[in-house]
Amino acid sequence: MSLLIRHRHVLAVSLVVVGLVFVLSFNAVGIVAQDREATVSATAFDPATEPETLESDHTVYVVDTGSPLGDEPREAVETAATDGEFDGEVSNAQAQFFATDSYEYVVFDGAVYAFESTVDGESVTLEFDERDPASAASEIAAPVDEAESAARDAIETGEPASTAPGTLENPIVETNGEFYAVTPDIDPGMALTTVIAPITTILAAVGVAFVITGGWLFRRFQAGEVRPLTVRRGTVLAAAAAPGMLVVSVLFRSGNSPMWVVVGTALAVASGLLLVAGVALARERLWRLAATLLGGPALLLAAGLVAAVLAGPVEGVMGVIFGAFGLVVVGIFAAPLVLVGYRFAVSGEPALADGQ
């Protein structure tokens, strides 16, 4: 009898313990993220000598620090800056900054311009009106009494001020004729948490599959069964990972976007399907093995569609990308389930009892 068979109870408990560790890592990262506070700092600047600082505001585009322009778009901007207007054709015009309605000002070669644009296919009309940098800054900036409280605190104290995470509504603030750029501070710990969070989501999905599989196997072993797994039972266990992951998401990350919840749930089921793959391999059910291995990618595509419906197409695309990465991680960390499925699959003979 193999080592796994002899120590099957230890194996079942180990699956539960490792699974709980994975799930708790998911919870720990969530707690760390919630406990961290975002801060902002305010830096005084002179629009006349530092007009590029106005880029902090979403209505300002700085040509020299934005996405590099090709020859034709840059020539169009240079012509508009020199002559006040450009009217002509620009290749790939729809991909340029002037094709959007987001910007009202352009900073080019140290000068500030109010601008308007009309883009129709590759036909482009640009109108540039050079503005005094201080006047433009006054139009862009928010008065200090209208700025967020964190921005006011940072300006008054000269020290970073705590704020809720999110986008600043007033990144340029004016007070007593002076201008301040208010910017979020980079927190290395928060950045690391942001990187680790997706990994722990995947590990939590694997952990849920481990806990469900280990708990079920322990009960069957206690009942005297040695090889209790069938394809049908494995499929039920894999499906049970879905509500399990949903419960974990609600308990530990209730503020998660729908994309993380949906894709995490799909990854939990995909982890459980590796158990089914092991059983199918042991039983030489090759068509079921193939169907099981294809089930993971199919689930992730479906999860991406659900995320797109719930949160929009961008979230859907992100879900598919994250899911593809997640499948690789699942394939590494949940691989033991293939071996478990293979070793504890029901054989053609009656299941062995304890001691046999």
C-alpha positions as a LaTeX table, in Angstrom:
\begin{tabular}{lrrr}
\hline
Residue & $x$ (\AA) & $y$ (\AA) & $z$ (\AA) \\
\hline
Met1 & 0.00 & 0.00 & 0.00 \\
Ser2 & 1.39 & 3.40 & $-0.95$ \\
Leu3 & 2.57 & 5.97 & 1.56 \\
Leu4 & $-0.39$ & 8.24 & 0.75 \\
Ile5 & $-2.86$ & 5.43 & 1.41 \\
Arg6 & $-1.23$ & 4.53 & 4.73 \\
His7 & $-1.22$ & 8.15 & 5.91 \\
Arg8 & $-4.47$ & 9.21 & 4.32 \\
His9 & $-5.85$ & 10.87 & 7.47 \\
Val10 & $-2.71$ & 12.99 & 7.77 \\
Leu11 & $-3.04$ & 13.93 & 4.11 \\
Ala12 & $-6.67$ & 15.00 & 4.54 \\
Val13 & $-5.85$ & 17.13 & 7.58 \\
Ser14 & $-2.85$ & 18.62 & 5.77 \\
Leu15 & $-5.06$ & 19.71 & 2.89 \\
Val16 & $-7.38$ & 21.46 & 5.32 \\
Val17 & $-4.52$ & 23.16 & 7.18 \\
Val18 & $-2.74$ & 24.36 & 4.04 \\
Gly19 & $-6.05$ & 25.50 & 2.61 \\
Leu20 & $-6.82$ & 27.54 & 5.71 \\
Val21 & $-3.37$ & 29.14 & 5.55 \\
Phe22 & $-4.04$ & 30.18 & 1.95 \\
Val23 & $-7.45$ & 31.58 & 2.87 \\
Leu24 & $-6.08$ & 33.46 & 5.89 \\
Ser25 & $-3.34$ & 35.02 & 3.74 \\
Phe26 & $-6.18$ & 36.48 & 1.67 \\
Asn27 & $-7.73$ & 37.88 & 4.84 \\
Ala28 & $-4.42$ & 39.24 & 6.16 \\
Val29 & $-3.71$ & 41.26 & 3.02 \\
Gly30 & $-7.22$ & 42.68 & 3.16 \\
Ile31 & $-6.70$ & 43.80 & 6.76 \\
Val32 & $-3.36$ & 45.43 & 5.94 \\
Ala33 & $-4.87$ & 47.28 & 2.99 \\
Gln34 & $-7.77$ & 48.56 & 5.09 \\
Asp35 & $-5.48$ & 49.73 & 7.90 \\
Arg36 & $-3.24$ & 51.78 & 5.64 \\
Glu37 & $-4.03$ & 55.45 & 5.16 \\
Ala38 & $-3.42$ & 57.38 & 1.98 \\
Thr39 & $-1.68$ & 60.74 & 2.32 \\
Val40 & $-1.26$ & 63.77 & 0.08 \\
Ser41 & 1.43 & 66.44 & $-0.04$ \\
Ala42 & 1.23 & 70.02 & $-1.31$ \\
Thr43 & 4.12 & 71.62 & $-3.21$ \\
Ala44 & 4.20 & 75.31 & $-4.11$ \\
Phe45 & 5.11 & 76.10 & $-7.71$ \\
Asp46 & 5.37 & 79.04 & $-10.09$ \\
Pro47 & 3.31 & 78.52 & $-13.28$ \\
Ala48 & 5.58 & 80.89 & $-15.20$ \\
Thr49 & 8.67 & 78.74 & $-14.65$ \\
Glu50 & 7.06 & 75.36 & $-14.01$ \\
Pro51 & 4.02 & 75.21 & $-16.30$ \\
Glu52 & 4.40 & 71.44 & $-16.68$ \\
Thr53 & 3.27 & 71.10 & $-13.05$ \\
Leu54 & $-0.23$ & 71.98 & $-14.24$ \\
Glu55 & $-0.34$ & 68.46 & $-15.68$ \\
Ser56 & $-1.58$ & 67.33 & $-12.27$ \\
Asp57 & $-4.98$ & 68.58 & $-13.39$ \\
His58 & $-6.85$ & 66.25 & $-15.74$ \\
Thr59 & $-7.71$ & 69.12 & $-18.12$ \\
Val60 & $-4.05$ & 69.86 & $-18.91$ \\
Tyr61 & $-1.89$ & 67.93 & $-21.38$ \\
Val62 & 1.88 & 68.44 & $-21.38$ \\
Val63 & 3.24 & 67.48 & $-24.77$ \\
Asp64 & 6.81 & 66.85 & $-23.62$ \\
Thr65 & 5.86 & 64.44 & $-20.83$ \\
Gly66 & 2.82 & 62.79 & $-22.42$ \\
Ser67 & 2.83 & 59.88 & $-24.84$ \\
Pro68 & 5.43 & 60.54 & $-27.55$ \\
Leu69 & 3.93 & 62.14 & $-30.64$ \\
Gly70 & 4.76 & 61.00 & $-34.14$ \\
Asp71 & 6.16 & 63.42 & $-36.68$ \\
Glu72 & 2.81 & 64.45 & $-38.16$ \\
Pro73 & 0.98 & 65.06 & $-34.84$ \\
Arg74 & 3.93 & 67.02 & $-33.50$ \\
Glu75 & 4.11 & 69.16 & $-36.62$ \\
Ala76 & 0.40 & 69.87 & $-36.25$ \\
Val77 & 0.92 & 70.99 & $-32.65$ \\
Glu78 & 3.93 & 73.12 & $-33.59$ \\
Thr79 & 1.97 & 74.80 & $-36.38$ \\
Ala80 & $-0.98$ & 75.52 & $-34.09$ \\
Ala81 & 1.35 & 76.90 & $-31.41$ \\
Thr82 & 3.13 & 79.16 & $-33.92$ \\
Asp83 & 0.23 & 80.27 & $-36.12$ \\
Gly84 & $-2.66$ & 79.82 & $-33.70$ \\
Glu85 & $-4.31$ & 77.25 & $-35.95$ \\
Phe86 & $-3.69$ & 74.02 & $-37.82$ \\
Asp87 & $-6.07$ & 72.67 & $-40.43$ \\
Gly88 & $-4.99$ & 69.54 & $-42.27$ \\
Glu89 & $-4.65$ & 65.79 & $-42.14$ \\
Val90 & $-2.81$ & 63.76 & $-39.50$ \\
Ser91 & $-2.22$ & 60.03 & $-39.75$ \\
Asn92 & $-3.73$ & 58.04 & $-36.90$ \\
Ala93 & $-5.37$ & 61.21 & $-35.60$ \\
Gln94 & $-7.95$ & 59.34 & $-33.53$ \\
Ala95 & $-5.17$ & 58.00 & $-31.28$ \\
Gln96 & $-3.77$ & 61.45 & $-30.40$ \\
Phe97 & $-4.48$ & 63.51 & $-27.30$ \\
Phe98 & $-6.35$ & 66.15 & $-29.30$ \\
Ala99 & $-8.93$ & 63.57 & $-30.42$ \\
Thr100 & $-10.46$ & 63.48 & $-26.92$ \\
Asp101 & $-12.61$ & 66.01 & $-25.11$ \\
Ser102 & $-10.66$ & 65.60 & $-21.87$ \\
Tyr103 & $-8.17$ & 68.43 & $-22.29$ \\
Glu104 & $-8.72$ & 72.18 & $-22.28$ \\
Tyr105 & $-5.10$ & 73.32 & $-22.04$ \\
Val106 & $-1.84$ & 72.26 & $-23.65$ \\
Val107 & 1.65 & 72.96 & $-22.35$ \\
Phe108 & 4.16 & 72.99 & $-25.20$ \\
Asp109 & 7.73 & 74.29 & $-25.22$ \\
Gly110 & 7.20 & 76.03 & $-21.88$ \\
Ala111 & 4.07 & 77.91 & $-22.98$ \\
Val112 & 0.46 & 77.34 & $-21.94$ \\
Tyr113 & $-2.30$ & 77.29 & $-24.55$ \\
Ala114 & $-6.05$ & 77.06 & $-24.31$ \\
Phe115 & $-7.04$ & 74.87 & $-27.21$ \\
Glu116 & $-9.95$ & 73.45 & $-29.12$ \\
Ser117 & $-9.85$ & 70.62 & $-31.59$ \\
Thr118 & $-12.02$ & 68.99 & $-34.20$ \\
Val119 & $-11.09$ & 65.54 & $-35.47$ \\
Asp120 & $-12.95$ & 63.77 & $-38.25$ \\
Gly121 & $-11.11$ & 60.66 & $-39.38$ \\
Glu122 & $-7.66$ & 61.98 & $-40.27$ \\
Ser123 & $-8.89$ & 65.54 & $-40.81$ \\
Val124 & $-7.78$ & 67.72 & $-37.90$ \\
Thr125 & $-8.40$ & 71.32 & $-36.91$ \\
Leu126 & $-6.51$ & 72.73 & $-33.92$ \\
Glu127 & $-6.93$ & 76.21 & $-32.45$ \\
Phe128 & $-4.32$ & 77.32 & $-29.92$ \\
Asp129 & $-4.59$ & 80.50 & $-27.84$ \\
Glu130 & $-1.49$ & 81.25 & $-25.78$ \\
Arg131 & $-2.32$ & 82.22 & $-22.23$ \\
Asp132 & $-0.40$ & 83.84 & $-19.44$ \\
Pro133 & 0.65 & 80.88 & $-17.24$ \\
Ala134 & $-0.56$ & 82.51 & $-14.03$ \\
Ser135 & $-3.93$ & 83.38 & $-15.58$ \\
Ala136 & $-4.32$ & 79.85 & $-16.90$ \\
Ala137 & $-3.35$ & 78.45 & $-13.51$ \\
Ser138 & $-6.00$ & 80.63 & $-11.84$ \\
Glu139 & $-8.64$ & 79.25 & $-14.19$ \\
Ile140 & $-7.53$ & 75.68 & $-13.56$ \\
Ala141 & $-6.94$ & 75.88 & $-9.81$ \\
Ala142 & $-9.55$ & 75.50 & $-7.10$ \\
Pro143 & $-9.68$ & 78.18 & $-4.38$ \\
Val144 & $-8.28$ & 76.79 & $-1.16$ \\
Asp145 & $-11.65$ & 76.98 & 0.60 \\
Glu146 & $-13.14$ & 74.70 & $-2.08$ \\
Ala147 & $-10.34$ & 72.13 & $-1.97$ \\
Glu148 & $-10.49$ & 68.85 & $-0.08$ \\
Ser149 & $-9.75$ & 69.10 & 3.63 \\
Ala150 & $-6.59$ & 67.00 & 3.21 \\
Ala151 & $-5.30$ & 69.44 & 0.58 \\
Arg152 & $-5.97$ & 72.39 & 2.89 \\
Asp153 & $-4.21$ & 70.65 & 5.77 \\
Ala154 & $-1.18$ & 69.82 & 3.61 \\
Ile155 & $-0.95$ & 73.44 & 2.43 \\
Glu156 & $-1.36$ & 74.93 & 5.90 \\
Thr157 & 1.05 & 72.60 & 7.71 \\
Gly158 & 3.52 & 71.82 & 4.95 \\
Glu159 & 3.28 & 68.17 & 6.01 \\
Pro160 & 1.56 & 65.17 & 4.38 \\
Ala161 & $-2.11$ & 64.93 & 5.32 \\
Ser162 & $-4.23$ & 61.81 & 5.63 \\
Thr163 & $-7.06$ & 61.30 & 3.18 \\
Ala164 & $-9.35$ & 58.61 & 1.84 \\
Pro165 & $-7.89$ & 56.62 & $-1.07$ \\
Gly166 & $-9.07$ & 57.83 & $-4.46$ \\
Thr167 & $-8.59$ & 60.50 & $-7.08$ \\
Leu168 & $-8.12$ & 64.09 & $-5.96$ \\
Glu169 & $-10.80$ & 66.37 & $-7.32$ \\
Asn170 & $-8.63$ & 69.49 & $-6.96$ \\
Pro171 & $-4.96$ & 68.69 & $-7.63$ \\
Ile172 & $-4.14$ & 72.37 & $-8.28$ \\
Val173 & $-5.05$ & 74.78 & $-5.48$ \\
Glu174 & $-4.66$ & 78.56 & $-5.24$ \\
Thr175 & $-4.38$ & 80.54 & $-2.04$ \\
Asn176 & $-3.33$ & 84.18 & $-1.67$ \\
Gly177 & $-1.98$ & 84.25 & $-5.22$ \\
Glu178 & 0.19 & 81.18 & $-4.68$ \\
Phe179 & $-0.32$ & 77.88 & $-6.43$ \\
Tyr180 & 0.11 & 74.40 & $-4.99$ \\
Ala181 & 0.21 & 71.02 & $-6.66$ \\
Val182 & $-1.46$ & 68.49 & $-4.38$ \\
Thr183 & $-0.32$ & 64.96 & $-5.13$ \\
Pro184 & $-0.86$ & 61.54 & $-3.53$ \\
Asp185 & 2.17 & 60.17 & $-1.74$ \\
Ile186 & 3.53 & 56.83 & $-2.88$ \\
Asp187 & 3.31 & 54.29 & $-0.07$ \\
Pro188 & 5.67 & 51.36 & $-0.81$ \\
Gly189 & 3.71 & 49.19 & 1.59 \\
Met190 & 0.44 & 49.95 & $-0.17$ \\
Ala191 & 2.06 & 49.34 & $-3.55$ \\
Leu192 & 3.34 & 45.98 & $-2.33$ \\
Thr193 & $-0.10$ & 45.14 & $-0.97$ \\
Thr194 & $-1.63$ & 46.00 & $-4.34$ \\
Val195 & 0.76 & 43.58 & $-6.05$ \\
Ile196 & 0.25 & 40.79 & $-3.50$ \\
Ala197 & $-3.55$ & 41.08 & $-3.32$ \\
Pro198 & $-4.22$ & 39.32 & $-6.66$ \\
Ile199 & $-1.86$ & 36.49 & $-5.68$ \\
Thr200 & $-3.65$ & 35.97 & $-2.38$ \\
Thr201 & $-6.98$ & 35.94 & $-4.22$ \\
Ile202 & $-5.72$ & 33.03 & $-6.30$ \\
Leu203 & $-4.27$ & 31.28 & $-3.25$ \\
Ala204 & $-7.58$ & 31.71 & $-1.44$ \\
Ala205 & $-9.32$ & 30.02 & $-4.38$ \\
Val206 & $-6.89$ & 27.10 & $-4.15$ \\
Gly207 & $-7.28$ & 27.08 & $-0.37$ \\
Val208 & $-11.05$ & 26.75 & $-0.58$ \\
Ala209 & $-10.67$ & 23.74 & $-2.88$ \\
Phe210 & $-8.13$ & 22.21 & $-0.47$ \\
Val211 & $-10.36$ & 22.70 & 2.58 \\
Ile212 & $-13.43$ & 21.22 & 0.90 \\
Thr213 & $-11.50$ & 18.26 & $-0.51$ \\
Gly214 & $-9.58$ & 17.57 & 2.70 \\
Gly215 & $-12.65$ & 17.84 & 4.90 \\
Trp216 & $-14.71$ & 15.53 & 2.70 \\
Leu217 & $-11.91$ & 12.96 & 2.40 \\
Phe218 & $-11.39$ & 12.91 & 6.16 \\
Arg219 & $-15.06$ & 12.08 & 6.70 \\
Arg220 & $-14.95$ & 9.29 & 4.12 \\
Phe221 & $-11.74$ & 7.88 & 5.62 \\
Gln222 & $-13.33$ & 7.93 & 9.06 \\
Ala223 & $-16.23$ & 5.96 & 7.59 \\
Gly224 & $-13.79$ & 3.26 & 6.49 \\
Glu225 & $-13.47$ & 4.12 & 2.80 \\
Val226 & $-9.97$ & 4.23 & 1.39 \\
Arg227 & $-10.53$ & 5.17 & $-2.24$ \\
Pro228 & $-13.80$ & 7.09 & $-2.21$ \\
Leu229 & $-13.34$ & 9.41 & $-5.18$ \\
Thr230 & $-15.32$ & 9.13 & $-8.39$ \\
Val231 & $-15.61$ & 11.59 & $-11.23$ \\
Arg232 & $-19.09$ & 12.51 & $-10.07$ \\
Arg233 & $-18.04$ & 13.05 & $-6.47$ \\
Gly234 & $-15.01$ & 15.06 & $-7.57$ \\
Thr235 & $-17.22$ & 17.24 & $-9.75$ \\
Val236 & $-19.55$ & 17.91 & $-6.82$ \\
Leu237 & $-16.57$ & 18.89 & $-4.65$ \\
Ala238 & $-15.28$ & 21.22 & $-7.37$ \\
Ala239 & $-18.70$ & 22.83 & $-7.70$ \\
Ala240 & $-18.88$ & 23.25 & $-3.91$ \\
Ala241 & $-15.80$ & 25.48 & $-4.14$ \\
Ala242 & $-17.94$ & 28.19 & $-5.78$ \\
Pro243 & $-20.17$ & 28.99 & $-2.78$ \\
Gly244 & $-17.15$ & 28.43 & $-0.54$ \\
Met245 & $-15.17$ & 31.14 & $-2.32$ \\
Leu246 & $-18.17$ & 33.46 & $-2.34$ \\
Val247 & $-18.43$ & 33.11 & 1.44 \\
Val248 & $-14.71$ & 33.83 & 1.83 \\
Ser249 & $-15.02$ & 36.92 & $-0.39$ \\
Val250 & $-17.99$ & 38.25 & 1.57 \\
Leu251 & $-16.35$ & 37.61 & 4.94 \\
Phe252 & $-12.88$ & 38.93 & 4.16 \\
Arg253 & $-13.14$ & 41.30 & 1.19 \\
Ser254 & $-16.71$ & 42.57 & 1.06 \\
Gly255 & $-15.53$ & 45.73 & $-0.73$ \\
Asn256 & $-13.99$ & 43.87 & $-3.66$ \\
Ser257 & $-15.10$ & 44.73 & $-7.17$ \\
Pro258 & $-17.36$ & 42.18 & $-8.90$ \\
Met259 & $-14.47$ & 41.20 & $-11.16$ \\
Trp260 & $-12.35$ & 39.89 & $-8.28$ \\
Val261 & $-15.26$ & 38.03 & $-6.74$ \\
Val262 & $-16.44$ & 36.40 & $-9.97$ \\
Val263 & $-12.98$ & 35.44 & $-11.23$ \\
Gly264 & $-11.87$ & 34.27 & $-7.78$ \\
Thr265 & $-14.92$ & 32.01 & $-7.62$ \\
Ala266 & $-14.16$ & 30.60 & $-11.07$ \\
Leu267 & $-10.56$ & 29.92 & $-10.02$ \\
Ala268 & $-11.77$ & 28.03 & $-6.94$ \\
Val269 & $-13.84$ & 25.73 & $-9.16$ \\
Ala270 & $-10.93$ & 25.39 & $-11.59$ \\
Ser271 & $-8.75$ & 24.29 & $-8.67$ \\
Gly272 & $-11.29$ & 21.65 & $-7.73$ \\
Leu273 & $-11.40$ & 20.40 & $-11.31$ \\
Leu274 & $-7.78$ & 19.27 & $-10.93$ \\
Leu275 & $-9.07$ & 16.70 & $-8.44$ \\
Val276 & $-11.50$ & 15.48 & $-11.11$ \\
Ala277 & $-8.64$ & 15.35 & $-13.60$ \\
Gly278 & $-6.71$ & 13.04 & $-11.29$ \\
Val279 & $-9.69$ & 10.72 & $-10.91$ \\
Ala280 & $-10.32$ & 10.67 & $-14.66$ \\
Leu281 & $-6.65$ & 9.88 & $-15.25$ \\
Ala282 & $-6.74$ & 7.00 & $-12.78$ \\
Arg283 & $-9.90$ & 5.61 & $-14.35$ \\
Glu284 & $-8.47$ & 6.14 & $-17.85$ \\
Arg285 & $-11.45$ & 8.28 & $-18.82$ \\
Leu286 & $-9.48$ & 10.33 & $-21.29$ \\
Trp287 & $-12.44$ & 12.20 & $-22.73$ \\
Arg288 & $-13.44$ & 13.30 & $-19.24$ \\
Leu289 & $-9.85$ & 14.27 & $-18.53$ \\
Ala290 & $-9.82$ & 16.45 & $-21.65$ \\
Ala291 & $-13.19$ & 17.99 & $-20.78$ \\
Thr292 & $-11.99$ & 18.73 & $-17.25$ \\
Leu293 & $-8.78$ & 20.40 & $-18.40$ \\
Leu294 & $-10.74$ & 22.54 & $-20.85$ \\
Gly295 & $-13.25$ & 23.40 & $-18.14$ \\
Gly296 & $-10.89$ & 25.82 & $-16.38$ \\
Pro297 & $-10.34$ & 28.17 & $-19.35$ \\
Ala298 & $-14.04$ & 27.95 & $-20.21$ \\
Leu299 & $-14.97$ & 28.97 & $-16.68$ \\
Leu300 & $-12.63$ & 31.95 & $-16.81$ \\
Leu301 & $-14.08$ & 33.15 & $-20.11$ \\
Ala302 & $-17.55$ & 32.89 & $-18.62$ \\
Ala303 & $-16.36$ & 34.76 & $-15.53$ \\
Gly304 & $-15.00$ & 37.54 & $-17.74$ \\
Leu305 & $-18.38$ & 37.86 & $-19.45$ \\
Val306 & $-20.17$ & 38.00 & $-16.10$ \\
Ala307 & $-17.71$ & 40.64 & $-14.84$ \\
Ala308 & $-18.31$ & 42.65 & $-18.02$ \\
Val309 & $-22.07$ & 42.55 & $-17.43$ \\
Leu310 & $-21.73$ & 43.50 & $-13.76$ \\
Ala311 & $-18.98$ & 46.11 & $-13.95$ \\
Gly312 & $-18.39$ & 47.01 & $-17.60$ \\
Pro313 & $-16.24$ & 45.77 & $-20.50$ \\
Val314 & $-12.95$ & 47.00 & $-19.03$ \\
Glu315 & $-13.50$ & 44.90 & $-15.90$ \\
Gly316 & $-14.43$ & 41.98 & $-18.14$ \\
Val317 & $-11.17$ & 42.20 & $-20.09$ \\
Met318 & $-9.20$ & 42.60 & $-16.86$ \\
Gly319 & $-11.00$ & 39.56 & $-15.50$ \\
Val320 & $-9.97$ & 37.41 & $-18.45$ \\
Ile321 & $-6.35$ & 38.58 & $-18.18$ \\
Phe322 & $-6.25$ & 38.03 & $-14.43$ \\
Gly323 & $-7.97$ & 34.67 & $-14.89$ \\
Ala324 & $-5.38$ & 33.51 & $-17.43$ \\
Phe325 & $-2.60$ & 34.40 & $-15.00$ \\
Gly326 & $-4.59$ & 32.77 & $-12.21$ \\
Leu327 & $-4.84$ & 29.49 & $-14.10$ \\
Val328 & $-1.05$ & 29.30 & $-14.25$ \\
Val329 & $-0.78$ & 29.87 & $-10.49$ \\
Val330 & $-3.59$ & 27.40 & $-9.84$ \\
Gly331 & $-1.78$ & 24.83 & $-11.99$ \\
Ile332 & 1.26 & 25.18 & $-9.72$ \\
Phe333 & $-0.28$ & 25.38 & $-6.25$ \\
Ala334 & $-3.29$ & 23.13 & $-6.78$ \\
Ala335 & $-1.31$ & 20.42 & $-8.60$ \\
Pro336 & $-1.35$ & 18.13 & $-5.51$ \\
Leu337 & $-5.08$ & 17.68 & $-6.08$ \\
Val338 & $-4.30$ & 15.79 & $-9.29$ \\
Leu339 & $-2.22$ & 13.31 & $-7.28$ \\
Val340 & $-4.92$ & 13.07 & $-4.60$ \\
Gly341 & $-7.56$ & 12.37 & $-7.22$ \\
Tyr342 & $-5.36$ & 9.77 & $-8.87$ \\
Arg343 & $-4.41$ & 7.90 & $-5.68$ \\
Phe344 & $-7.84$ & 7.94 & $-4.05$ \\
Ala345 & $-9.99$ & 7.22 & $-7.08$ \\
Val346 & $-12.34$ & 4.27 & $-6.77$ \\
Ser347 & $-10.73$ & 1.29 & $-8.47$ \\
Gly348 & $-12.52$ & $-1.44$ & $-10.35$ \\
Glu349 & $-12.54$ & $-3.49$ & $-7.15$ \\
Pro350 & $-14.50$ & $-2.70$ & $-3.98$ \\
Ala351 & $-12.89$ & 0.03 & $-1.90$ \\
Leu352 & $-10.30$ & $-1.24$ & 0.55 \\
Ala353 & $-11.21$ & $-1.09$ & 4.21 \\
Asp354 & $-8.89$ & 0.00 & 7.01 \\
Gly355 & $-6.04$ & $-2.40$ & 7.60 \\
Gln356 & $-6.27$ & $-4.00$ & 4.15 \\
\hline
\end{tabular}
